[in-house]
Amino acid sequence: MHQLITNLMLKKLNNPILKELSDSARLPYREKIAFTTDSFVVSPLAFPGGNIGKLAVCGTVNDLVVAGARPEYLSLALILEEGLDCRLLEKIVESIAVYCRRTGVSCVTGDIKVVEKGACDKMFINTTGIGRMVKTRPLSVKNIKAGDRIIITGEIGQHGMAVLSKREELGLRLNIKSDCRALDSLLLPLLKKIQGVRFMRDPTRGGLVSTLHEIIQATGLGIRIEEKQIPVSGQVKVACELLGIDPLYVANEGCAVVVVAGKSAKKALRLLKKHPLGRKARLAGEVISKPQGRLILETRLGTQRLLEMLTSEPLPRIC
Amino acid sequence: MHQLITNLMLKKLNNPILKELSDSARLPYREKIAFTTDSFVVSPLAFPGGNIGKLAVCGTVNDLVVAGARPEYLSLALILEEGLDCRLLEKIVESIAVYCRRTGVSCVTGDIKVVEKGACDKMFINTTGIGRMVKTRPLSVKNIKAGDRIIITGEIGQHGMAVLSKREELGLRLNIKSDCRALDSLLLPLLKKIQGVRFMRDPTRGGLVSTLHEIIQATGLGIRIEEKQIPVSGQVKVACELLGIDPLYVANEGCAVVVVAGKSAKKALRLLKKHPLGRKARLAGEVISKPQGRLILETRLGTQRLLEMLTSEPLPRIC
């Protein structure tokens, strides 16, 4: 994926905005506008804690929010397989409507394509979002400095394990709910009230480790995280052990990595913890100048472990 | 499709911008912004005159242009089937890059999802576009009055028949090229120079008749078109007769229906005909106050025929 993006996409479609590889593009209109797109191909379409419709709205809202924008408008494009259960479609559109309302987003334009049976697996959704930047100084990975602290706003691994538990072929009975939710009400006040928020990202595909490695690659710095400070629920821990999966690499859809200046870190954490979606937030790591390019996990045992970037997708169609 | 949109989408996602059902949503930022989305599921991926990449860029550009906006930014979301030929992907991305450059559009954000073999048919593309409105008074179907004239800017039916000719199961050898192309250079100058352009739309799925019926439904007026004034190439005519298809219902990707005030119609036609993409333009019809709600074709024989709206999709996966 990384090679596809850098060797093909960036090379052919090269322009200064795309090059940023931000969650949202920043467009230089008079109101600074953020612009982001995502296709959703999750399987199954419904899972504990959500469905593809809720996932699409919340995912796009979150991509705008972590870029520092207040979500305003959404486009919605559906690709439907002929013969799709109409009640399921209705339920999914209902979820889209509910989460648009809750986040104050208007779905203003759309497209529907129907393909013949077998040409797509039930239903894919694309949502593209537009929002207005809430800060004049944009959040950017380029703002990050050694000494900055890393906050994780919620328990990790919930989404990936919830979807996995519903895959028919696995026949698992885990009682895990996806964290799928919109983070606008958690993160936008943080931007208003806390100076020194450098960068935010929601660790979706590839999980926490992939997000931290993106920061490392973009800054050339290193990151140290503490295992005992990383919020993971007991259920996710057990399920991951059972399946031989590391929760640090599992997709999330309702928590964020927030990089904040050292001196603002505790204040930011306090603010996040006051919000229902931030109660499990933790100061879990630090940006370090040396060793460069490394992601170091300080384990519960007091040892250090290098966390490598994923080379292959462990859980396909998780979002 | 019509029922799906009005009974499900409009009902659940109801808001004033969506209700317009325009090719592009108009967003009330300080620079008036147009916003449009389309998924492309055309099969096969390449056809005479284009491929899915060119189609996606030109289709989205055209949706902005017919809304009266200058296309500026594009998002690009790919859904790829595992095992897709990399050279084909590269060729398609190259086309995307070429047509972005030619239309002055920057592809600023994107997403790639890979699904397992069998979960999608090779490749789907979503492009969502943003542009800046070039006129303060927006084009709208609501501006249309009885007495307005209807211009068709190019030969119809080319795209649908070109794609159809490449369908393996048909084994046809037609020498028809899709009209797939961007209409920015043809239509934006028209908006600048001609007062009295009321409304424009590119007659894609469902062809010319569907676009005219949309106008009829939205205005409550009627439309009369003259068969001998509708530009159709000899090749498309022959192929359509052979297959028992009416070219008036076949998808286009490089011509537009322009509704213009009666007194500006000839001037608009002259201007269009000066442009290489408008040489085949014709004044083909008129908006009439009676009979209401009817689309009347005056045939070559001097008789009249009522053209009904399509009730089913005749050519699936045409775009």
CSV table of N, CA, C and O in Angstrom, one decimal, chain A residues 1 4-5 8-9 12-13 15 17-18 25 27-31 33 35 37-39 41 72-79 89-90 93-94 96-97 106-113 115-116 118-121 124 126 128 130 132 205 317 319, chain B residues 1 4-5 8-9 12-13 15 17-18 25 27-31 33 35 37-39 41 72-79 89-90 93-94 96-97 106-113 115-116 118-121 124 126 128 130 132 205 317 319:
chain,number,residue,atom,x,y,z
A,1,MET,N,0.8,-1.2,0.0
A,1,MET,CA,0.0,0.0,0.0
A,1,MET,C,0.9,1.3,0.0
A,1,MET,O,0.7,2.2,-0.8
A,4,LEU,N,2.5,1.6,-3.3
A,4,LEU,CA,1.4,2.0,-4.3
A,4,LEU,C,1.2,3.5,-4.2
A,4,LEU,O,1.1,4.2,-5.2
A,5,ILE,N,1.1,4.0,-3.0
A,5,ILE,CA,0.9,5.4,-2.8
A,5,ILE,C,2.1,6.3,-3.2
A,5,ILE,O,1.9,7.2,-4.0
A,8,LEU,N,3.3,5.1,-7.2
A,8,LEU,CA,2.4,5.3,-8.3
A,8,LEU,C,1.6,6.6,-8.1
A,8,LEU,O,1.7,7.6,-8.9
A,9,MET,N,0.8,6.7,-7.0
A,9,MET,CA,-0.1,7.9,-6.9
A,9,MET,C,0.7,9.2,-6.8
A,9,MET,O,0.4,10.1,-7.5
A,12,LYS,N,2.5,10.1,-10.1
A,12,LYS,CA,1.7,10.5,-11.2
A,12,LYS,C,0.8,11.8,-10.9
A,12,LYS,O,0.6,12.6,-11.8
A,13,LEU,N,0.3,11.8,-9.7
A,13,LEU,CA,-0.7,12.9,-9.4
A,13,LEU,C,-0.1,14.0,-8.6
A,13,LEU,O,-0.8,14.8,-8.0
A,15,ASN,N,1.2,16.9,-6.6
A,15,ASN,CA,0.9,18.3,-6.3
A,15,ASN,C,1.1,18.6,-4.8
A,15,ASN,O,1.2,17.7,-4.0
A,17,ILE,N,-0.5,19.8,-2.3
A,17,ILE,CA,-1.5,19.4,-1.3
A,17,ILE,C,-1.5,17.9,-1.1
A,17,ILE,O,-1.5,17.5,0.1
A,18,LEU,N,-1.5,17.2,-2.2
A,18,LEU,CA,-1.5,15.7,-2.1
A,18,LEU,C,-0.3,15.2,-1.3
A,18,LEU,O,-0.3,14.3,-0.5
A,25,ALA,N,-7.1,17.0,2.9
A,25,ALA,CA,-6.4,18.0,2.2
A,25,ALA,C,-6.9,19.3,2.6
A,25,ALA,O,-8.1,19.5,3.0
A,27,LEU,N,-7.6,23.1,1.5
A,27,LEU,CA,-7.9,23.8,0.3
A,27,LEU,C,-7.8,25.3,0.6
A,27,LEU,O,-8.5,25.8,1.5
A,28,PRO,N,-7.1,26.1,-0.2
A,28,PRO,CA,-6.9,27.5,0.1
A,28,PRO,C,-8.0,28.4,-0.4
A,28,PRO,O,-7.8,29.3,-1.1
A,29,TYR,N,-9.2,28.1,0.1
A,29,TYR,CA,-10.3,29.1,-0.1
A,29,TYR,C,-10.3,30.1,1.0
A,29,TYR,O,-9.4,29.9,1.9
A,30,ARG,N,-11.1,31.1,1.0
A,30,ARG,CA,-11.1,32.1,2.0
A,30,ARG,C,-11.3,31.6,3.4
A,30,ARG,O,-10.6,31.8,4.3
A,31,GLU,N,-12.4,30.8,3.5
A,31,GLU,CA,-12.5,30.0,4.7
A,31,GLU,C,-11.6,28.8,4.4
A,31,GLU,O,-11.8,28.1,3.4
A,33,ILE,N,-10.6,25.3,4.0
A,33,ILE,CA,-11.4,24.1,3.9
A,33,ILE,C,-10.6,22.8,3.9
A,33,ILE,O,-9.6,22.7,3.3
A,35,PHE,N,-10.7,18.6,3.2
A,35,PHE,CA,-11.4,17.8,2.2
A,35,PHE,C,-10.8,16.4,2.3
A,35,PHE,O,-9.6,16.2,2.3
A,37,THR,N,-11.6,11.9,1.7
A,37,THR,CA,-12.4,10.9,1.1
A,37,THR,C,-12.0,9.5,1.6
A,37,THR,O,-10.9,9.3,2.0
A,38,ASP,N,-13.0,8.6,1.7
A,38,ASP,CA,-12.8,7.2,2.1
A,38,ASP,C,-13.8,6.3,1.5
A,38,ASP,O,-15.0,6.7,1.5
A,39,SER,N,-13.3,5.2,1.0
A,39,SER,CA,-14.3,4.1,0.7
A,39,SER,C,-14.3,3.1,1.8
A,39,SER,O,-13.3,2.8,2.4
A,41,VAL,N,-15.4,-0.8,2.8
A,41,VAL,CA,-15.7,-2.1,2.2
A,41,VAL,C,-15.8,-3.2,3.3
A,41,VAL,O,-15.6,-4.3,3.0
A,72,GLU,N,-18.7,19.7,8.0
A,72,GLU,CA,-19.9,20.4,7.6
A,72,GLU,C,-20.8,19.7,6.5
A,72,GLU,O,-22.0,19.6,6.6
A,73,TYR,N,-20.1,19.2,5.5
A,73,TYR,CA,-20.8,18.6,4.3
A,73,TYR,C,-20.2,17.2,4.0
A,73,TYR,O,-19.0,17.0,4.1
A,74,LEU,N,-21.1,16.4,3.5
A,74,LEU,CA,-20.7,15.0,3.1
A,74,LEU,C,-21.3,14.7,1.7
A,74,LEU,O,-22.4,15.1,1.5
A,75,SER,N,-20.5,14.0,0.9
A,75,SER,CA,-21.1,13.3,-0.2
A,75,SER,C,-21.2,11.8,0.1
A,75,SER,O,-20.4,11.3,0.8
A,76,LEU,N,-22.2,11.2,-0.5
A,76,LEU,CA,-22.4,9.8,-0.3
A,76,LEU,C,-22.6,9.0,-1.6
A,76,LEU,O,-23.5,9.3,-2.3
A,77,ALA,N,-21.7,8.1,-1.8
A,77,ALA,CA,-21.8,7.3,-3.1
A,77,ALA,C,-21.9,5.8,-2.7
A,77,ALA,O,-21.0,5.3,-2.0
A,78,LEU,N,-23.0,5.2,-3.2
A,78,LEU,CA,-23.2,3.8,-2.9
A,78,LEU,C,-22.9,2.9,-4.1
A,78,LEU,O,-23.4,3.3,-5.2
A,79,ILE,N,-22.3,1.8,-3.9
A,79,ILE,CA,-22.2,0.8,-4.9
A,79,ILE,C,-22.9,-0.4,-4.4
A,79,ILE,O,-22.5,-1.0,-3.3
A,89,LEU,N,-30.4,-2.3,3.5
A,89,LEU,CA,-30.0,-1.0,2.9
A,89,LEU,C,-30.7,0.2,3.7
A,89,LEU,O,-30.0,1.2,4.0
A,90,GLU,N,-31.9,0.0,4.0
A,90,GLU,CA,-32.7,1.0,4.7
A,90,GLU,C,-32.1,1.3,6.1
A,90,GLU,O,-31.9,2.4,6.5
A,93,VAL,N,-28.8,3.2,5.6
A,93,VAL,CA,-29.1,4.6,5.3
A,93,VAL,C,-29.6,5.4,6.5
A,93,VAL,O,-29.3,6.5,6.8
A,94,GLU,N,-30.4,4.7,7.3
A,94,GLU,CA,-30.9,5.2,8.6
A,94,GLU,C,-29.7,5.6,9.5
A,94,GLU,O,-29.7,6.6,10.1
A,96,ILE,N,-26.7,6.2,8.6
A,96,ILE,CA,-26.0,7.4,8.0
A,96,ILE,C,-26.7,8.7,8.4
A,96,ILE,O,-26.1,9.7,8.8
A,97,ALA,N,-28.1,8.6,8.3
A,97,ALA,CA,-28.9,9.8,8.7
A,97,ALA,C,-28.7,10.2,10.1
A,97,ALA,O,-28.5,11.4,10.5
A,106,SER,N,-24.3,17.8,6.9
A,106,SER,CA,-25.4,17.6,5.9
A,106,SER,C,-24.8,16.8,4.8
A,106,SER,O,-23.8,17.1,4.2
A,107,CYS,N,-25.6,15.7,4.4
A,107,CYS,CA,-25.2,14.9,3.3
A,107,CYS,C,-25.9,15.6,2.1
A,107,CYS,O,-27.1,15.5,1.9
A,108,VAL,N,-25.1,16.3,1.3
A,108,VAL,CA,-25.6,17.2,0.3
A,108,VAL,C,-25.6,16.7,-1.2
A,108,VAL,O,-26.2,17.3,-2.0
A,109,THR,N,-24.9,15.7,-1.4
A,109,THR,CA,-24.9,15.2,-2.8
A,109,THR,C,-24.5,13.7,-2.8
A,109,THR,O,-24.0,13.2,-1.8
A,110,GLY,N,-25.0,13.0,-3.8
A,110,GLY,CA,-24.8,11.5,-3.8
A,110,GLY,C,-24.8,10.9,-5.1
A,110,GLY,O,-25.0,11.5,-6.1
A,111,ASP,N,-24.6,9.6,-5.1
A,111,ASP,CA,-24.6,8.8,-6.3
A,111,ASP,C,-24.9,7.3,-5.9
A,111,ASP,O,-24.4,6.9,-4.9
A,112,ILE,N,-25.6,6.6,-6.7
A,112,ILE,CA,-25.9,5.2,-6.5
A,112,ILE,C,-25.6,4.5,-7.8
A,112,ILE,O,-26.1,4.8,-8.9
A,113,LYS,N,-24.8,3.4,-7.7
A,113,LYS,CA,-24.6,2.5,-8.8
A,113,LYS,C,-25.0,1.1,-8.4
A,113,LYS,O,-24.7,0.7,-7.2
A,115,VAL,N,-24.6,-2.8,-9.4
A,115,VAL,CA,-23.8,-3.7,-10.3
A,115,VAL,C,-24.5,-5.1,-10.2
A,115,VAL,O,-25.2,-5.4,-9.2
A,116,GLU,N,-24.2,-5.9,-11.2
A,116,GLU,CA,-24.9,-7.3,-11.2
A,116,GLU,C,-24.3,-8.2,-10.1
A,116,GLU,O,-23.3,-7.9,-9.6
A,118,GLY,N,-22.5,-10.6,-8.0
A,118,GLY,CA,-21.2,-11.2,-8.1
A,118,GLY,C,-20.1,-10.1,-8.4
A,118,GLY,O,-18.9,-10.3,-8.3
A,119,ALA,N,-20.6,-8.9,-8.9
A,119,ALA,CA,-19.6,-7.9,-9.2
A,119,ALA,C,-19.1,-7.0,-8.1
A,119,ALA,O,-18.1,-6.3,-8.1
A,120,CYS,N,-19.9,-7.1,-6.9
A,120,CYS,CA,-19.3,-6.5,-5.7
A,120,CYS,C,-20.0,-7.3,-4.5
A,120,CYS,O,-21.0,-7.9,-4.7
A,121,ASP,N,-19.3,-7.3,-3.4
A,121,ASP,CA,-19.8,-8.0,-2.3
A,121,ASP,C,-20.8,-7.2,-1.5
A,121,ASP,O,-20.4,-6.4,-0.6
A,124,PHE,N,-20.6,-1.3,-1.1
A,124,PHE,CA,-19.5,-0.4,-0.7
A,124,PHE,C,-20.0,1.0,-0.6
A,124,PHE,O,-20.9,1.4,-1.3
A,126,ASN,N,-18.7,5.2,-0.4
A,126,ASN,CA,-17.7,6.2,-0.4
A,126,ASN,C,-18.4,7.4,0.3
A,126,ASN,O,-19.4,7.9,-0.1
A,128,THR,N,-17.2,11.4,1.2
A,128,THR,CA,-16.2,12.5,1.0
A,128,THR,C,-16.7,13.6,1.8
A,128,THR,O,-17.9,14.0,1.7
A,130,ILE,N,-16.3,17.6,3.8
A,130,ILE,CA,-15.8,18.9,3.7
A,130,ILE,C,-16.0,19.6,5.1
A,130,ILE,O,-17.1,19.4,5.6
A,132,ARG,N,-14.6,23.1,7.8
A,132,ARG,CA,-14.0,24.4,7.9
A,132,ARG,C,-12.9,24.3,9.0
A,132,ARG,O,-13.2,23.8,10.1
A,205,ARG,N,-6.7,1.6,9.9
A,205,ARG,CA,-6.0,0.5,9.3
A,205,ARG,C,-4.6,0.4,9.8
A,205,ARG,O,-3.9,1.4,9.7
A,317,ARG,N,-10.4,-5.8,4.8
A,317,ARG,CA,-11.8,-5.4,4.8
A,317,ARG,C,-12.3,-5.1,6.3
A,317,ARG,O,-13.4,-5.5,6.6
A,319,CYS,N,-12.5,-2.0,7.3
A,319,CYS,CA,-13.2,-0.7,7.3
A,319,CYS,C,-13.6,-0.4,5.9
A,319,CYS,O,-13.4,-1.2,5.0
B,1,MET,N,-34.3,3.3,-9.4
B,1,MET,CA,-33.4,4.3,-9.0
B,1,MET,C,-34.1,5.5,-8.5
B,1,MET,O,-33.8,6.1,-7.4
B,4,LEU,N,-35.6,4.9,-5.2
B,4,LEU,CA,-34.6,4.7,-4.2
B,4,LEU,C,-34.2,6.1,-3.7
B,4,LEU,O,-34.0,6.3,-2.5
B,5,ILE,N,-34.0,7.0,-4.7
B,5,ILE,CA,-33.5,8.3,-4.3
B,5,ILE,C,-34.6,9.1,-3.6
B,5,ILE,O,-34.3,9.7,-2.5
B,8,LEU,N,-36.1,6.8,-0.3
B,8,LEU,CA,-35.1,6.4,0.8
B,8,LEU,C,-34.2,7.6,1.1
B,8,LEU,O,-34.2,8.1,2.2
B,9,MET,N,-33.4,8.0,0.1
B,9,MET,CA,-32.3,8.9,0.4
B,9,MET,C,-32.9,10.3,0.8
B,9,MET,O,-32.5,10.8,1.8
B,12,LYS,N,-34.7,10.2,4.2
B,12,LYS,CA,-33.8,10.0,5.4
B,12,LYS,C,-32.8,11.1,5.6
B,12,LYS,O,-32.5,11.5,6.7
B,13,LEU,N,-32.2,11.6,4.5
B,13,LEU,CA,-31.1,12.5,4.6
B,13,LEU,C,-31.5,13.9,4.3
B,13,LEU,O,-30.7,14.8,4.0
B,15,ASN,N,-32.3,17.5,3.4
B,15,ASN,CA,-31.8,18.9,3.7
B,15,ASN,C,-31.9,19.7,2.5
B,15,ASN,O,-32.0,19.2,1.4
B,17,ILE,N,-30.0,21.5,0.6
B,17,ILE,CA,-29.1,21.4,-0.6
B,17,ILE,C,-29.3,20.1,-1.3
B,17,ILE,O,-29.3,20.1,-2.6
B,18,LEU,N,-29.4,19.0,-0.6
B,18,LEU,CA,-29.6,17.7,-1.3
B,18,LEU,C,-30.9,17.7,-2.1
B,18,LEU,O,-31.0,17.1,-3.2
B,25,ALA,N,-23.7,19.9,-5.6
B,25,ALA,CA,-24.3,20.6,-4.5
B,25,ALA,C,-23.6,22.0,-4.4
B,25,ALA,O,-22.4,22.1,-4.7
B,27,LEU,N,-22.4,24.9,-2.1
B,27,LEU,CA,-22.1,25.1,-0.6
B,27,LEU,C,-21.9,26.6,-0.4
B,27,LEU,O,-21.2,27.3,-1.1
B,28,PRO,N,-22.6,27.1,0.7
B,28,PRO,CA,-22.6,28.5,1.0
B,28,PRO,C,-21.3,29.0,1.7
B,28,PRO,O,-21.4,29.7,2.7
B,29,TYR,N,-20.2,28.7,1.1
B,29,TYR,CA,-18.9,29.4,1.6
B,29,TYR,C,-18.8,30.7,0.9
B,29,TYR,O,-19.6,31.1,0.1
B,30,ARG,N,-17.8,31.5,1.3
B,30,ARG,CA,-17.7,32.9,0.8
B,30,ARG,C,-17.5,32.8,-0.7
B,30,ARG,O,-18.1,33.5,-1.5
B,31,GLU,N,-16.5,32.0,-1.2
B,31,GLU,CA,-16.5,31.7,-2.6
B,31,GLU,C,-17.6,30.6,-2.7
B,31,GLU,O,-17.5,29.6,-2.0
B,33,ILE,N,-19.1,27.4,-3.6
B,33,ILE,CA,-18.4,26.2,-4.0
B,33,ILE,C,-19.4,25.1,-4.5
B,33,ILE,O,-20.5,24.9,-3.9
B,35,PHE,N,-19.9,21.0,-5.3
B,35,PHE,CA,-19.4,19.7,-4.7
B,35,PHE,C,-20.2,18.6,-5.3
B,35,PHE,O,-21.4,18.6,-5.3
B,37,THR,N,-20.1,14.1,-6.4
B,37,THR,CA,-19.5,12.8,-6.3
B,37,THR,C,-20.1,11.8,-7.3
B,37,THR,O,-21.2,11.9,-7.7
B,38,ASP,N,-19.2,10.9,-7.7
B,38,ASP,CA,-19.6,9.8,-8.6
B,38,ASP,C,-18.7,8.6,-8.4
B,38,ASP,O,-17.5,8.7,-8.3
B,39,SER,N,-19.4,7.4,-8.4
B,39,SER,CA,-18.6,6.2,-8.4
B,39,SER,C,-18.7,5.7,-9.9
B,39,SER,O,-19.7,5.8,-10.5
B,41,VAL,N,-18.1,2.3,-12.2
B,41,VAL,CA,-18.1,0.8,-12.2
B,41,VAL,C,-18.1,0.3,-13.6
B,41,VAL,O,-18.5,-0.9,-13.8
B,72,GLU,N,-11.8,22.5,-9.6
B,72,GLU,CA,-10.5,22.9,-9.0
B,72,GLU,C,-9.8,21.7,-8.3
B,72,GLU,O,-8.6,21.4,-8.5
B,73,TYR,N,-10.6,21.0,-7.5
B,73,TYR,CA,-10.0,19.9,-6.7
B,73,TYR,C,-10.8,18.6,-6.8
B,73,TYR,O,-12.0,18.6,-7.0
B,74,LEU,N,-10.0,17.5,-6.7
B,74,LEU,CA,-10.6,16.2,-6.9
B,74,LEU,C,-10.1,15.3,-5.7
B,74,LEU,O,-8.9,15.3,-5.4
B,75,SER,N,-11.0,14.5,-5.2
B,75,SER,CA,-10.5,13.3,-4.4
B,75,SER,C,-10.7,12.1,-5.2
B,75,SER,O,-11.5,12.0,-6.1
B,76,LEU,N,-9.8,11.1,-4.9
B,76,LEU,CA,-9.8,9.9,-5.7
B,76,LEU,C,-9.8,8.7,-4.8
B,76,LEU,O,-8.8,8.5,-4.0
B,77,ALA,N,-10.8,7.8,-4.9
B,77,ALA,CA,-10.8,6.6,-4.0
B,77,ALA,C,-10.9,5.4,-4.9
B,77,ALA,O,-11.8,5.3,-5.7
B,78,LEU,N,-10.0,4.5,-4.7
B,78,LEU,CA,-10.0,3.3,-5.5
B,78,LEU,C,-10.3,2.1,-4.7
B,78,LEU,O,-9.9,1.9,-3.6
B,79,ILE,N,-11.2,1.2,-5.3
B,79,ILE,CA,-11.4,-0.1,-4.7
B,79,ILE,C,-10.9,-1.1,-5.7
B,79,ILE,O,-11.3,-1.1,-6.8
B,89,LEU,N,-3.5,-1.0,-13.9
B,89,LEU,CA,-3.7,0.1,-12.8
B,89,LEU,C,-2.9,1.3,-13.2
B,89,LEU,O,-3.4,2.4,-13.1
B,90,GLU,N,-1.6,1.1,-13.6
B,90,GLU,CA,-0.8,2.2,-13.8
B,90,GLU,C,-1.3,3.0,-15.0
B,90,GLU,O,-1.2,4.2,-15.0
B,93,VAL,N,-4.2,5.1,-13.8
B,93,VAL,CA,-3.8,6.2,-12.9
B,93,VAL,C,-3.1,7.3,-13.9
B,93,VAL,O,-3.3,8.5,-13.7
B,94,GLU,N,-2.4,6.8,-14.9
B,94,GLU,CA,-1.8,7.7,-15.8
B,94,GLU,C,-2.9,8.6,-16.5
B,94,GLU,O,-2.7,9.8,-16.7
B,96,ILE,N,-5.8,9.3,-15.4
B,96,ILE,CA,-6.3,10.2,-14.3
B,96,ILE,C,-5.4,11.4,-14.3
B,96,ILE,O,-5.9,12.6,-14.3
B,97,ALA,N,-4.1,11.2,-14.3
B,97,ALA,CA,-3.2,12.3,-14.2
B,97,ALA,C,-3.3,13.2,-15.4
B,97,ALA,O,-3.3,14.4,-15.3
B,106,SER,N,-6.5,19.6,-9.5
B,106,SER,CA,-5.6,18.9,-8.7
B,106,SER,C,-6.2,17.8,-7.9
B,106,SER,O,-7.2,18.0,-7.2
B,107,CYS,N,-5.7,16.6,-8.0
B,107,CYS,CA,-6.1,15.5,-7.2
B,107,CYS,C,-5.4,15.6,-5.8
B,107,CYS,O,-4.3,15.3,-5.7
B,108,VAL,N,-6.2,16.0,-4.8
B,108,VAL,CA,-5.5,16.4,-3.6
B,108,VAL,C,-5.6,15.4,-2.4
B,108,VAL,O,-5.0,15.6,-1.4
B,109,THR,N,-6.5,14.5,-2.5
B,109,THR,CA,-6.6,13.5,-1.4
B,109,THR,C,-7.2,12.2,-2.0
B,109,THR,O,-7.8,12.2,-3.0
B,110,GLY,N,-6.9,11.1,-1.3
B,110,GLY,CA,-7.3,9.8,-1.9
B,110,GLY,C,-7.4,8.7,-0.9
B,110,GLY,O,-7.1,8.9,0.3
B,111,ASP,N,-7.8,7.6,-1.4
B,111,ASP,CA,-7.9,6.4,-0.5
B,111,ASP,C,-7.9,5.2,-1.5
B,111,ASP,O,-8.3,5.2,-2.6
B,112,ILE,N,-7.2,4.1,-0.9
B,112,ILE,CA,-7.2,2.9,-1.7
B,112,ILE,C,-7.6,1.8,-0.8
B,112,ILE,O,-7.1,1.6,0.3
B,113,LYS,N,-8.5,1.0,-1.3
B,113,LYS,CA,-8.9,-0.3,-0.5
B,113,LYS,C,-8.7,-1.4,-1.5
B,113,LYS,O,-9.0,-1.4,-2.6
B,115,VAL,N,-9.7,-5.4,-1.9
B,115,VAL,CA,-10.6,-6.4,-1.4
B,115,VAL,C,-10.2,-7.8,-2.1
B,115,VAL,O,-9.5,-7.8,-3.1
B,116,GLU,N,-10.6,-8.9,-1.4
B,116,GLU,CA,-10.1,-10.2,-1.9
B,116,GLU,C,-10.7,-10.5,-3.3
B,116,GLU,O,-11.7,-9.9,-3.6
B,118,GLY,N,-12.8,-11.7,-6.1
B,118,GLY,CA,-14.3,-12.1,-6.2
B,118,GLY,C,-15.1,-11.1,-5.4
B,118,GLY,O,-16.3,-11.1,-5.6
B,119,ALA,N,-14.5,-10.2,-4.6
B,119,ALA,CA,-15.4,-9.2,-3.8
B,119,ALA,C,-15.7,-8.0,-4.6
B,119,ALA,O,-16.5,-7.2,-4.2
B,120,CYS,N,-14.9,-7.7,-5.7
B,120,CYS,CA,-15.3,-6.6,-6.6
B,120,CYS,C,-14.8,-7.0,-8.0
B,120,CYS,O,-13.9,-7.8,-8.1
B,121,ASP,N,-15.4,-6.5,-9.0
B,121,ASP,CA,-15.0,-6.8,-10.4
B,121,ASP,C,-13.9,-5.9,-10.8
B,121,ASP,O,-14.1,-4.8,-11.3
B,124,PHE,N,-13.2,-0.3,-9.0
B,124,PHE,CA,-14.2,0.8,-9.0
B,124,PHE,C,-13.4,2.0,-8.6
B,124,PHE,O,-12.5,2.0,-7.8
B,126,ASN,N,-14.1,6.1,-7.2
B,126,ASN,CA,-14.9,7.2,-6.8
B,126,ASN,C,-14.1,8.5,-7.0
B,126,ASN,O,-13.0,8.6,-6.5
B,128,THR,N,-14.6,12.7,-6.3
B,128,THR,CA,-15.5,13.7,-5.7
B,128,THR,C,-14.8,15.0,-6.1
B,128,THR,O,-13.6,15.2,-5.9
B,130,ILE,N,-14.6,19.4,-6.4
B,130,ILE,CA,-14.9,20.7,-5.8
B,130,ILE,C,-14.5,21.8,-6.9
B,130,ILE,O,-13.5,21.7,-7.5
B,132,ARG,N,-15.3,26.2,-8.1
B,132,ARG,CA,-15.8,27.5,-7.7
B,132,ARG,C,-16.8,28.0,-8.7
B,132,ARG,O,-16.6,27.9,-9.9
B,205,ARG,N,-26.2,8.4,-17.7
B,205,ARG,CA,-27.1,7.2,-17.6
B,205,ARG,C,-28.5,7.6,-18.0
B,205,ARG,O,-29.1,8.6,-17.6
B,317,ARG,N,-23.8,-0.9,-15.8
B,317,ARG,CA,-22.3,-0.6,-15.7
B,317,ARG,C,-21.7,0.1,-17.0
B,317,ARG,O,-20.7,-0.3,-17.5
B,319,CYS,N,-21.1,3.3,-16.8
B,319,CYS,CA,-20.2,4.4,-16.3
B,319,CYS,C,-19.8,4.1,-14.9
B,319,CYS,O,-20.1,3.0,-14.4
